[in-house]
Short mmCIF file of C-alpha atoms and ligand atoms in Angstrom, two decimals:
data_model
loop_
_atom_site.label_atom_id
_atom_site.label_comp_id
_atom_site.label_asym_id
_atom_site.label_seq_id
_atom_site.Cartn_x
_atom_site.Cartn_y
_atom_site.Cartn_z
CA MET O 1 35.21 -337.89 -120.97
CA ASN O 2 38.28 -339.61 -119.57
CA LYS O 3 40.71 -340.35 -122.40
CA SER O 4 42.94 -342.47 -120.15
CA LEU O 5 40.25 -345.18 -120.22
CA ARG O 6 41.18 -345.84 -123.87
CA LYS O 7 44.57 -347.13 -124.99
CA PRO O 8 45.54 -345.33 -128.22
CA LEU O 9 45.11 -347.39 -131.36
CA VAL O 10 46.74 -346.86 -134.74
CA VAL O 11 45.46 -348.91 -137.66
CA GLY O 12 47.14 -349.04 -141.04
CA ASN O 13 44.89 -349.62 -144.05
CA TRP O 14 47.15 -350.86 -146.81
CA LYS O 15 44.23 -351.05 -149.26
CA MET O 16 45.15 -352.94 -152.48
CA ASN O 17 48.89 -352.42 -152.05
CA LYS O 18 51.77 -354.84 -151.44
CA THR O 19 52.09 -358.41 -152.64
CA PRO O 20 52.83 -361.04 -149.95
CA HIS O 21 56.54 -360.66 -150.70
CA GLU O 22 56.37 -356.84 -150.45
CA CYS O 23 54.26 -357.14 -147.31
CA VAL O 24 57.05 -359.03 -145.56
CA GLU O 25 59.60 -356.46 -146.73
CA LEU O 26 57.54 -353.58 -145.33
CA LEU O 27 57.01 -355.38 -142.02
CA ASP O 28 60.72 -356.16 -141.83
CA GLU O 29 61.31 -352.41 -141.83
CA LEU O 30 58.43 -351.50 -139.55
CA ILE O 31 58.77 -354.09 -136.78
CA PRO O 32 62.06 -352.81 -135.28
CA MET O 33 60.96 -349.19 -135.62
CA VAL O 34 57.91 -349.64 -133.38
CA SER O 35 59.20 -352.37 -131.10
CA GLU O 36 59.54 -350.04 -128.09
CA VAL O 37 55.95 -348.83 -128.35
CA ASP O 38 54.03 -350.11 -125.34
CA ARG O 39 51.26 -347.59 -124.70
CA ALA O 40 49.54 -347.82 -128.08
CA ASP O 41 48.04 -350.73 -129.99
CA ILE O 42 49.14 -351.21 -133.59
CA VAL O 43 47.16 -353.06 -136.28
CA VAL O 44 47.95 -353.40 -139.98
CA CYS O 45 45.01 -354.26 -142.23
CA VAL O 46 46.50 -355.93 -145.27
CA PRO O 47 45.08 -357.44 -148.47
CA PHE O 48 43.55 -360.90 -147.97
CA VAL O 49 46.39 -362.66 -149.78
CA ASP O 50 48.94 -361.02 -147.45
CA LEU O 51 47.23 -362.10 -144.22
CA CYS O 52 49.14 -365.35 -143.69
CA SER O 53 52.53 -363.78 -144.38
CA ALA O 54 51.71 -360.81 -142.14
CA VAL O 55 50.51 -362.99 -139.26
CA GLU O 56 53.62 -365.14 -139.53
CA LYS O 57 55.97 -362.15 -139.75
CA THR O 58 54.44 -360.28 -136.79
CA ARG O 59 54.25 -363.27 -134.44
CA GLY O 60 55.74 -362.25 -131.08
CA THR O 61 55.77 -358.53 -131.97
CA ASN O 62 53.51 -355.68 -130.85
CA ILE O 63 51.80 -355.50 -134.25
CA ARG O 64 48.48 -357.23 -134.86
CA VAL O 65 47.02 -358.04 -138.25
CA GLY O 66 43.59 -357.32 -139.68
CA ALA O 67 41.61 -357.64 -142.90
CA GLN O 68 39.87 -354.92 -144.88
CA ASN O 69 36.47 -356.56 -145.22
CA VAL O 70 34.46 -359.61 -144.12
CA HIS O 71 31.27 -361.22 -145.35
CA SER O 72 28.18 -361.42 -143.17
CA ALA O 73 27.48 -365.13 -143.70
CA PRO O 74 29.48 -367.85 -141.95
CA LYS O 75 29.91 -369.81 -145.20
CA GLY O 76 28.17 -370.53 -148.50
CA SER O 77 27.79 -369.51 -152.11
CA PHE O 78 29.32 -366.04 -151.96
CA THR O 79 32.01 -366.12 -154.62
CA GLY O 80 34.94 -363.89 -153.84
CA GLU O 81 34.02 -363.32 -150.20
CA ILE O 82 35.78 -364.24 -146.95
CA SER O 83 34.12 -365.19 -143.66
CA ALA O 84 34.95 -364.09 -140.14
CA GLU O 85 35.82 -367.65 -139.19
CA MET O 86 38.38 -367.81 -142.01
CA LEU O 87 40.01 -364.62 -140.75
CA LEU O 88 40.12 -365.90 -137.19
CA GLU O 89 41.61 -369.24 -138.16
CA ILE O 90 44.58 -367.66 -139.91
CA GLY O 91 45.27 -365.38 -136.95
CA ALA O 92 43.73 -362.04 -137.92
CA THR O 93 42.46 -360.15 -134.88
CA SER O 94 40.73 -357.25 -136.56
CA VAL O 95 38.75 -356.20 -139.60
CA ILE O 96 37.71 -352.94 -141.23
CA VAL O 97 34.05 -352.72 -142.22
CA GLY O 98 32.27 -350.05 -144.25
CA HIS O 99 35.27 -348.18 -145.58
CA SER O 100 34.07 -345.40 -147.87
CA GLU O 101 35.80 -347.07 -150.83
CA ARG O 102 33.67 -350.16 -150.19
CA ARG O 103 30.57 -347.99 -149.95
CA THR O 104 31.44 -346.00 -153.10
CA TYR O 105 32.83 -348.67 -155.42
CA PHE O 106 31.29 -351.92 -154.17
CA GLY O 107 27.75 -350.96 -153.25
CA GLU O 108 28.04 -351.28 -149.48
CA THR O 109 25.12 -349.71 -147.66
CA ASP O 110 24.55 -348.90 -144.00
CA GLU O 111 22.57 -352.15 -143.81
CA THR O 112 25.28 -354.37 -145.31
CA VAL O 113 27.84 -352.66 -143.10
CA ASN O 114 25.72 -353.57 -140.09
CA LEU O 115 25.43 -357.19 -141.21
CA ARG O 116 29.15 -357.51 -141.84
CA ALA O 117 30.01 -355.81 -138.54
CA ARG O 118 27.73 -358.15 -136.61
CA ALA O 119 29.27 -361.22 -138.22
CA ALA O 120 32.74 -359.97 -137.29
CA LEU O 121 31.64 -359.17 -133.74
CA ASP O 122 29.89 -362.53 -133.33
CA ALA O 123 33.21 -364.16 -134.22
CA GLY O 124 35.06 -362.02 -131.67
CA LEU O 125 37.03 -359.87 -134.13
CA GLN O 126 37.93 -356.30 -133.32
CA THR O 127 35.65 -354.51 -135.77
CA ILE O 128 36.64 -351.12 -137.13
CA ILE O 129 33.48 -349.53 -138.52
CA CYS O 130 34.05 -346.58 -140.85
CA VAL O 131 31.64 -343.66 -141.05
CA GLY O 132 31.98 -340.27 -142.66
CA GLU O 133 30.29 -337.58 -144.70
CA THR O 134 30.92 -336.52 -148.29
CA LEU O 135 31.89 -332.98 -149.15
CA THR O 136 28.35 -332.42 -150.42
CA ASP O 137 27.00 -333.50 -147.03
CA ARG O 138 29.40 -331.18 -145.20
CA ASP O 139 28.61 -328.24 -147.44
CA ALA O 140 24.90 -328.88 -146.91
CA GLY O 141 25.43 -328.75 -143.14
CA ILE O 142 24.24 -332.33 -142.55
CA THR O 143 27.47 -333.95 -141.33
CA GLU O 144 26.09 -334.66 -137.87
CA GLU O 145 22.92 -336.24 -139.28
CA VAL O 146 24.74 -338.38 -141.87
CA VAL O 147 27.44 -339.64 -139.53
CA GLY O 148 24.88 -340.12 -136.76
CA LEU O 149 22.66 -342.26 -138.98
CA GLN O 150 25.60 -344.32 -140.28
CA THR O 151 26.73 -344.95 -136.71
CA LYS O 152 23.27 -345.87 -135.42
CA ILE O 153 22.54 -348.27 -138.29
CA ALA O 154 26.00 -349.87 -138.05
CA LEU O 155 25.37 -350.58 -134.37
CA GLN O 156 21.85 -352.00 -134.73
CA ASN O 157 21.58 -355.28 -132.79
CA VAL O 158 25.14 -354.96 -131.52
CA SER O 159 25.08 -355.89 -127.85
CA ALA O 160 26.64 -353.91 -125.02
CA GLU O 161 29.14 -356.75 -124.49
CA GLN O 162 30.17 -356.65 -128.16
CA MET O 163 30.94 -352.94 -127.88
CA ALA O 164 34.26 -353.90 -126.26
CA ASN O 165 35.34 -355.00 -129.76
CA VAL O 166 33.86 -352.07 -131.66
CA VAL O 167 36.05 -349.27 -132.97
CA ILE O 168 34.44 -346.41 -134.88
CA ALA O 169 36.64 -344.70 -137.46
CA TYR O 170 35.44 -341.24 -138.42
CA GLU O 171 36.68 -340.73 -141.97
CA PRO O 172 35.34 -337.74 -143.87
CA VAL O 173 35.19 -338.98 -147.46
CA TRP O 174 36.64 -335.71 -148.75
CA ALA O 175 39.75 -336.23 -146.63
CA ILE O 176 40.60 -339.79 -147.68
CA GLY O 177 43.61 -339.98 -149.94
CA THR O 178 43.28 -336.31 -150.88
CA GLY O 179 46.01 -334.79 -148.73
CA ARG O 180 43.33 -332.57 -147.22
CA ASN O 181 42.76 -333.62 -143.61
CA ALA O 182 39.92 -332.39 -141.43
CA SER O 183 41.01 -329.67 -139.04
CA THR O 184 41.52 -330.78 -135.46
CA ALA O 185 38.35 -328.90 -134.50
CA GLN O 186 36.27 -330.54 -137.26
CA ALA O 187 37.57 -334.02 -136.41
CA GLN O 188 37.10 -333.57 -132.67
CA GLU O 189 33.57 -332.20 -133.12
CA VAL O 190 32.36 -335.23 -135.08
CA CYS O 191 34.19 -337.76 -132.90
CA ALA O 192 32.53 -336.19 -129.84
CA GLN O 193 29.14 -336.45 -131.57
CA ILE O 194 29.77 -340.14 -132.28
CA ARG O 195 30.68 -340.72 -128.62
CA SER O 196 27.53 -338.95 -127.55
CA ILE O 197 25.42 -341.21 -129.80
CA ILE O 198 27.10 -344.27 -128.31
CA GLY O 199 26.38 -342.86 -124.85
CA LYS O 200 22.69 -342.47 -125.70
CA ILE O 201 22.46 -346.07 -126.93
CA TYR O 202 24.74 -347.87 -124.47
CA GLY O 203 25.34 -345.43 -121.59
CA ASP O 204 28.37 -343.42 -120.54
CA PHE O 205 30.36 -346.36 -119.16
CA ILE O 206 30.58 -347.93 -122.63
CA ALA O 207 30.89 -344.61 -124.47
CA ASP O 208 33.89 -343.70 -122.31
CA ARG O 209 35.58 -346.98 -123.26
CA THR O 210 34.81 -347.09 -127.00
CA HIS O 211 37.68 -346.23 -129.31
CA ILE O 212 36.94 -343.56 -131.89
CA LEU O 213 39.62 -343.00 -134.52
CA TYR O 214 40.12 -340.24 -137.02
CA GLY O 215 41.10 -341.15 -140.59
CA GLY O 216 41.66 -339.04 -143.67
CA SER O 217 45.10 -337.86 -144.78
CA MET O 218 46.56 -338.25 -141.30
CA ASN O 219 50.33 -338.08 -141.68
CA ALA O 220 53.57 -337.54 -139.81
CA ALA O 221 53.10 -333.76 -139.87
CA ASN O 222 49.51 -333.43 -138.68
CA CYS O 223 49.08 -336.48 -136.43
CA ALA O 224 50.19 -334.97 -133.11
CA ASP O 225 47.52 -332.26 -133.09
CA LEU O 226 44.74 -334.63 -134.18
CA LEU O 227 45.73 -337.30 -131.64
CA ASN O 228 45.76 -334.71 -128.87
CA GLU O 229 42.03 -334.11 -129.15
CA ALA O 230 39.85 -335.35 -126.32
CA ASP O 231 37.70 -337.74 -128.35
CA ILE O 232 40.26 -338.94 -130.91
CA ASP O 233 41.75 -342.19 -129.64
CA GLY O 234 43.99 -342.96 -132.58
CA GLY O 235 44.07 -343.04 -136.34
CA LEU O 236 43.08 -345.09 -139.35
CA ILE O 237 45.92 -344.45 -141.74
CA GLY O 238 45.94 -345.13 -145.49
CA GLY O 239 48.78 -343.68 -147.55
CA ALA O 240 51.13 -343.01 -144.64
CA SER O 241 50.82 -346.60 -143.39
CA LEU O 242 52.79 -347.73 -146.47
CA LYS O 243 55.77 -345.60 -145.39
CA PRO O 244 57.38 -347.19 -142.33
CA VAL O 245 59.06 -343.97 -141.19
CA ASP O 246 55.87 -341.92 -141.38
CA PHE O 247 53.72 -344.65 -139.85
CA THR O 248 56.19 -344.92 -136.98
CA VAL O 249 55.93 -341.18 -136.31
CA ILE O 250 52.14 -341.56 -136.04
CA VAL O 251 52.40 -344.63 -133.81
CA LYS O 252 54.86 -342.86 -131.51
CA ALA O 253 52.66 -339.76 -131.35
CA ALA O 254 49.79 -342.02 -130.24
CA ASN O 255 52.09 -343.75 -127.76
CA ASN O 256 52.92 -340.40 -126.17
CA ASN O 257 49.29 -339.39 -125.85
C1 PEP G 1 41.88 -344.69 -145.40
O1 PEP G 1 41.95 -345.26 -146.47
O2 PEP G 1 41.23 -345.16 -144.48
C2 PEP G 1 42.59 -343.43 -145.25
C3 PEP G 1 42.40 -342.73 -144.17
O3 PEP G 1 43.43 -343.08 -146.28
P1 PEP G 1 44.46 -341.85 -146.27
O4 PEP G 1 45.16 -341.84 -144.94
O5 PEP G 1 45.38 -342.11 -147.40
O6 PEP G 1 43.65 -340.60 -146.45
#
């Protein structure tokens, strides 16, 4: 697989952190730190209420802005939800779908993840689909099966053309927010399996061009080794994305890859 076909991508997932005012303060610090980065794409996925401030603040910079979820319907009686069209209109370019916290705490299933992903893709948003096994799955030796099934269901009825906007984030649930990252070998193995599944569905041309990220306690100390792996095209970063210095180290490691 030719890694040079894929521009590195680093996505920050701020989760439910930072008010609009704090969002601008963080971006004020981050923007000059990463301004020289030109060989990696940078996205920050902020809380819904921060989107407008973040889009405004990053205008004309090399940072793009994304959301952390999107509803599958274009509009309607879905209290508390946000549509893809709403995200587009305020200038978001990207959205995370199927994060394990959504699956664990908010009842997301592989099927709802697929529906949300398709709505985002239909609207033309870069769609970062999260997959990953629990510790129980890993200990039972079924990581490949679990992640394979999540990936296949998430991509049901996604066209070959839409794959240009698909990013798969491999995030082992046991590594998220725990300080315990997957080893480079573990992360590479699963990312390669995901690419192979994409190859079987869409062919090698698309598989070679699809971004697959690793996420799960990636930080300034461990990012270089993870990002060096053949099938890891960047990172989905939680905790470290709230620390401009650490996030910049990760972005620069991706930029040098
Ligand atoms: C995440 O929330 O997607 C994530 C990877 O979190 P952390 O980096 O904190 O483990």
